[in-house]
PDB file of C-alpha atoms in Angstrom:
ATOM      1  CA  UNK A   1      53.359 -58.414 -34.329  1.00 48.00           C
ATOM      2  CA  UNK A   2      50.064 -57.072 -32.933  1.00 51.00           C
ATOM      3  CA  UNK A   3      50.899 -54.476 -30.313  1.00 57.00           C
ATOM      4  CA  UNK A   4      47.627 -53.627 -29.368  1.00 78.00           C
ATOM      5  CA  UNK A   5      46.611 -53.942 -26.039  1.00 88.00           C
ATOM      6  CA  UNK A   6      43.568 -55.470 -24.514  1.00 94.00           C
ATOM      7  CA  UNK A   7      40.853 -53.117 -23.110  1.00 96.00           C
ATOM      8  CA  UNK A   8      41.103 -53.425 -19.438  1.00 97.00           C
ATOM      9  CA  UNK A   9      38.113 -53.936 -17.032  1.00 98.00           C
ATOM     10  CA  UNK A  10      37.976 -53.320 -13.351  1.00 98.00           C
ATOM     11  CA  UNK A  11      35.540 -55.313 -11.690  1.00 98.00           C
ATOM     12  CA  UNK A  12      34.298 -54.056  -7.816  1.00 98.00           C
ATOM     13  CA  UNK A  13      31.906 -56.982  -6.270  1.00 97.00           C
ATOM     14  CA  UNK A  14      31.959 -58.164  -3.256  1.00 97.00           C
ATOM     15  CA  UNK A  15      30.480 -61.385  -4.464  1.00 96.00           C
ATOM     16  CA  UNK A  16      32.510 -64.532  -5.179  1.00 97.00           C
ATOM     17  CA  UNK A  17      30.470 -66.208  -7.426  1.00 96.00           C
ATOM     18  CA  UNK A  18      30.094 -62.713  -9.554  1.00 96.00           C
ATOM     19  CA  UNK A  19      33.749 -61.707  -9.584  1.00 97.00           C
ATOM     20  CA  UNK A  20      34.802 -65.302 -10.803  1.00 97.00           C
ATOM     21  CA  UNK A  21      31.824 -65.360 -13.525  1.00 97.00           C
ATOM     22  CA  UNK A  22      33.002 -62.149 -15.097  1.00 98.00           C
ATOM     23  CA  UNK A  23      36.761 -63.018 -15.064  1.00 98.00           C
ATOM     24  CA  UNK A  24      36.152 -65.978 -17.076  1.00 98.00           C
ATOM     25  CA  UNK A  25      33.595 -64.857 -19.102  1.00 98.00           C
ATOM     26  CA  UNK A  26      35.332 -61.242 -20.007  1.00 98.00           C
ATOM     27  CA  UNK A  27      38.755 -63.204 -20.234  1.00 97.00           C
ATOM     28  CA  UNK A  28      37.493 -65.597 -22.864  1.00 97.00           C
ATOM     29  CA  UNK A  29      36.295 -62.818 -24.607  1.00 97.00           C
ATOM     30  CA  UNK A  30      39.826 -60.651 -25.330  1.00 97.00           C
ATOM     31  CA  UNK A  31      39.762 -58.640 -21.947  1.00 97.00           C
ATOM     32  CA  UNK A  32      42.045 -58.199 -19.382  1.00 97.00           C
ATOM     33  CA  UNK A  33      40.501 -58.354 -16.252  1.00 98.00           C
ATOM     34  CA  UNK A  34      41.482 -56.864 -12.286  1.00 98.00           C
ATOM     35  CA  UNK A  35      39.033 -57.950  -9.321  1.00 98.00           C
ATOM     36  CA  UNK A  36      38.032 -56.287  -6.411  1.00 98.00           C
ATOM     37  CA  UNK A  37      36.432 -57.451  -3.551  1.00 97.00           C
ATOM     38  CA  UNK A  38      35.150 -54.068  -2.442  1.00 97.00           C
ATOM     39  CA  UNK A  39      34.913 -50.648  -2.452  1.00 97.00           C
ATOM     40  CA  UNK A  40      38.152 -49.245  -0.813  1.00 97.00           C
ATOM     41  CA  UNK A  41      40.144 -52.283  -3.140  1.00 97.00           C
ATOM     42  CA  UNK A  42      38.566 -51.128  -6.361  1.00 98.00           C
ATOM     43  CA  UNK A  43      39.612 -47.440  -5.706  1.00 97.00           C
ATOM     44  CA  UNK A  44      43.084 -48.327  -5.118  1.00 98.00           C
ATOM     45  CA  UNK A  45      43.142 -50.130  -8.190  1.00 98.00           C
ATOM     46  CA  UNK A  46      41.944 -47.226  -9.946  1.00 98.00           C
ATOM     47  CA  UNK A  47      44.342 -44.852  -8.248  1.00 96.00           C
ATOM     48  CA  UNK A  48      47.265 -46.960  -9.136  1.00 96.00           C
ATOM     49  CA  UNK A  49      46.608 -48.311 -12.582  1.00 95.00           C
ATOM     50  CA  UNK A  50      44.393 -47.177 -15.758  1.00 95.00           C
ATOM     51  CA  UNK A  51      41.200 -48.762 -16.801  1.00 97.00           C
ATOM     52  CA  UNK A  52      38.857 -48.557 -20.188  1.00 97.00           C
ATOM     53  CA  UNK A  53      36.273 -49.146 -18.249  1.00 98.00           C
ATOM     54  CA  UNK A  54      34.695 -50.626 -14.425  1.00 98.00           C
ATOM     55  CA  UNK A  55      31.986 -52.346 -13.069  1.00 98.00           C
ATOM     56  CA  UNK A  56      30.730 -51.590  -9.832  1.00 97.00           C
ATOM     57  CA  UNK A  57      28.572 -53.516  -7.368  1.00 96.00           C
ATOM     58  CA  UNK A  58      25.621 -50.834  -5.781  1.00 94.00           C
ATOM     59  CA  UNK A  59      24.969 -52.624  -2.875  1.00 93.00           C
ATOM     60  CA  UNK A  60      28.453 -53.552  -0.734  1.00 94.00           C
ATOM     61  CA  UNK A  61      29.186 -53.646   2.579  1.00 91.00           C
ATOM     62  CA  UNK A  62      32.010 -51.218   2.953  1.00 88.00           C
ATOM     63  CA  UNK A  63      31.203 -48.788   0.398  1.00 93.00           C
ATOM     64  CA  UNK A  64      28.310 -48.639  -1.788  1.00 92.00           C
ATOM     65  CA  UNK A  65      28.412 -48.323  -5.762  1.00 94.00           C
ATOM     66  CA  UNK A  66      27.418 -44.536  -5.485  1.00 93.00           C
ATOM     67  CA  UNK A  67      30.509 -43.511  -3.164  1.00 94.00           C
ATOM     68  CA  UNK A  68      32.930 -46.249  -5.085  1.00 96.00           C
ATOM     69  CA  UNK A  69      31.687 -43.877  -8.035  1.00 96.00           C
ATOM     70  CA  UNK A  70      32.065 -40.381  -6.790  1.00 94.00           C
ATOM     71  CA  UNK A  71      35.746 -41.813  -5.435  1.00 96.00           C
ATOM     72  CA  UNK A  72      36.313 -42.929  -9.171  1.00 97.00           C
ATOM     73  CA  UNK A  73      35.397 -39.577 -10.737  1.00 94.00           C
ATOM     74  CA  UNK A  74      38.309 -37.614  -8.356  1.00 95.00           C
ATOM     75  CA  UNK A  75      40.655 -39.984  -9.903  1.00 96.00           C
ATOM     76  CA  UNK A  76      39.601 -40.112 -13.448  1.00 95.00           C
ATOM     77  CA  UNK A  77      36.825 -37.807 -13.978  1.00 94.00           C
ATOM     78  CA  UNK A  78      36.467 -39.825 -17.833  1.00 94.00           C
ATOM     79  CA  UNK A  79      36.458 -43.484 -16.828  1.00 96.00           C
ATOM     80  CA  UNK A  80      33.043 -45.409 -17.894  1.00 97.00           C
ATOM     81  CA  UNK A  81      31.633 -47.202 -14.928  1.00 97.00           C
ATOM     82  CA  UNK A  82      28.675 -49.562 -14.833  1.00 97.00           C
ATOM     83  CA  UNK A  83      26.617 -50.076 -11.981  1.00 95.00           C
ATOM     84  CA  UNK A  84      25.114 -53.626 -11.357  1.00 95.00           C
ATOM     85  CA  UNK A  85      22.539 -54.308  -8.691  1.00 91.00           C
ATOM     86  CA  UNK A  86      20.187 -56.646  -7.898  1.00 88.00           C
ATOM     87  CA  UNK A  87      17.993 -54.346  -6.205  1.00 83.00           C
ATOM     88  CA  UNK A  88      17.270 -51.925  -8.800  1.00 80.00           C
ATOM     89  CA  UNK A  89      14.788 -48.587  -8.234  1.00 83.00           C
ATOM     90  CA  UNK A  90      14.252 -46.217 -10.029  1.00 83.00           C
ATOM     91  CA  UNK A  91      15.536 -43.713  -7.473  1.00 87.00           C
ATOM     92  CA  UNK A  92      18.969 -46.081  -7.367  1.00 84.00           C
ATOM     93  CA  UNK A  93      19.186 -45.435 -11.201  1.00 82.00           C
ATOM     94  CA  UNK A  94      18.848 -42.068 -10.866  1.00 83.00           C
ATOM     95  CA  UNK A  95      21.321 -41.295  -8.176  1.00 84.00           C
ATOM     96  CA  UNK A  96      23.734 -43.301 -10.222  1.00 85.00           C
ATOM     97  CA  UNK A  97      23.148 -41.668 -13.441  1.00 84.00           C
ATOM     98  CA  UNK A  98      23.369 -38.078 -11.267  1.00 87.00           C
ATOM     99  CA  UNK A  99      26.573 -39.268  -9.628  1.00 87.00           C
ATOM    100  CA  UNK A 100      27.655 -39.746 -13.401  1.00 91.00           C
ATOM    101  CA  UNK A 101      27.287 -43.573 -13.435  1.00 94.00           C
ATOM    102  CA  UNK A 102      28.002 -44.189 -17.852  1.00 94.00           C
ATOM    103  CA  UNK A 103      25.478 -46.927 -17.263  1.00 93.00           C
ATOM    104  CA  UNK A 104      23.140 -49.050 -14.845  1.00 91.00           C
ATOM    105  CA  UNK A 105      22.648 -52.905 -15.135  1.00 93.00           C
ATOM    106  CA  UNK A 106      20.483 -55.234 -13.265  1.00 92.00           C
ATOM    107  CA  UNK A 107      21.121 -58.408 -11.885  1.00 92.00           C
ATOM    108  CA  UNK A 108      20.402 -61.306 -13.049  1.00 93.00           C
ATOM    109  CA  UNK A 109      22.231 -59.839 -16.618  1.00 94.00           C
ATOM    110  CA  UNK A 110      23.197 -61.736 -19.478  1.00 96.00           C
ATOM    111  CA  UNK A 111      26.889 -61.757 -20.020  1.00 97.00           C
ATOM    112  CA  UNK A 112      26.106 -60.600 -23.616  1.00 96.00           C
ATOM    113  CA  UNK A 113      24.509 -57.629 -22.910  1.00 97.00           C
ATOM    114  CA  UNK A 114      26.774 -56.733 -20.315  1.00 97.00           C
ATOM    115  CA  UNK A 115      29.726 -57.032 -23.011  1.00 97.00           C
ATOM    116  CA  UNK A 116      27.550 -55.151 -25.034  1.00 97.00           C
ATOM    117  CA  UNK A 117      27.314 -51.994 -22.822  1.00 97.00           C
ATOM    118  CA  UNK A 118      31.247 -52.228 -21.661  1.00 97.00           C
ATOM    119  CA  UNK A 119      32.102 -52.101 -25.737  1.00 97.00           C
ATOM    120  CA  UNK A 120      29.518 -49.293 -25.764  1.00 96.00           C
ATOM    121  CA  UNK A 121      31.325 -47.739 -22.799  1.00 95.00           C
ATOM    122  CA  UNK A 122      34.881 -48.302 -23.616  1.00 95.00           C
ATOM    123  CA  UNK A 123      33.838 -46.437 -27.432  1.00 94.00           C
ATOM    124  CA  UNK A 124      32.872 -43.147 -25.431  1.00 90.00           C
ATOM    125  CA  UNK A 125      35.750 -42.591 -23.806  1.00 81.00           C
ATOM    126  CA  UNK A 126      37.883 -43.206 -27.173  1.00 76.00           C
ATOM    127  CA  UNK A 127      35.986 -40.663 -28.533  1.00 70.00           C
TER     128      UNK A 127
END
């Protein structure tokens, strides 16, 4: 019996149609996936369950991806989180990365490449 577990993705969007592309694509492809549909619900899920790694939406209404992010570091100083934006500057990139963002993606993304720099992600934080 294989008693591995799967890696385990938070996901913080406040878009529908994002949050239901990335639960079926990431649970077709061997993940277990949590949702959030915003800031303040993605840091609760952090708080009250562990992660290998999350994505985070930059622009949101509640929060944006930089405060989700500084929220997740007091939690779990080590968890890999991905920004995704459609609006990407370089300035965004940069506070992100500062705020200690693992990575930055922009939207439109294909799925491969994101699942590409979540395995990339999840492998730091084993190491």
């Amino acid at each position: 019996m294989n008693t591995e577990r799967l890696p385990r993705i938070l996901v913080i969007d406040d878009e529908h149609f994002i949050r239901d592309l990335l639960m079926d694509f990431f649970s077709k492809s061997g993940y277990e996936i949590v949702i959030a549909p915003d800031g303040n619900r993605g840091i609760a899920e952090v708080g009250k369950s562990t992660f290998d790694a999350v994505l985070v939406d930059l622009k949101m209404p509640d929060k944006n991806g930089t405060e989700v992010l500084a929220e997740i570091r007091a939690i779990d100083a080590g968890l890999p989180v991905i920004i995704m934006t459609g609006y990407p500057t370089v300035e965004a990139s940069i506070e992100a990365l500062r705020h200690g963002a693992h990575d930055f993606i922009v939207k439109p993304f294909r799925l491969h490449d994101l699942k590409d720099r979540i395995d990339r992600a999840i492998r730091s934080r084993l190491v």
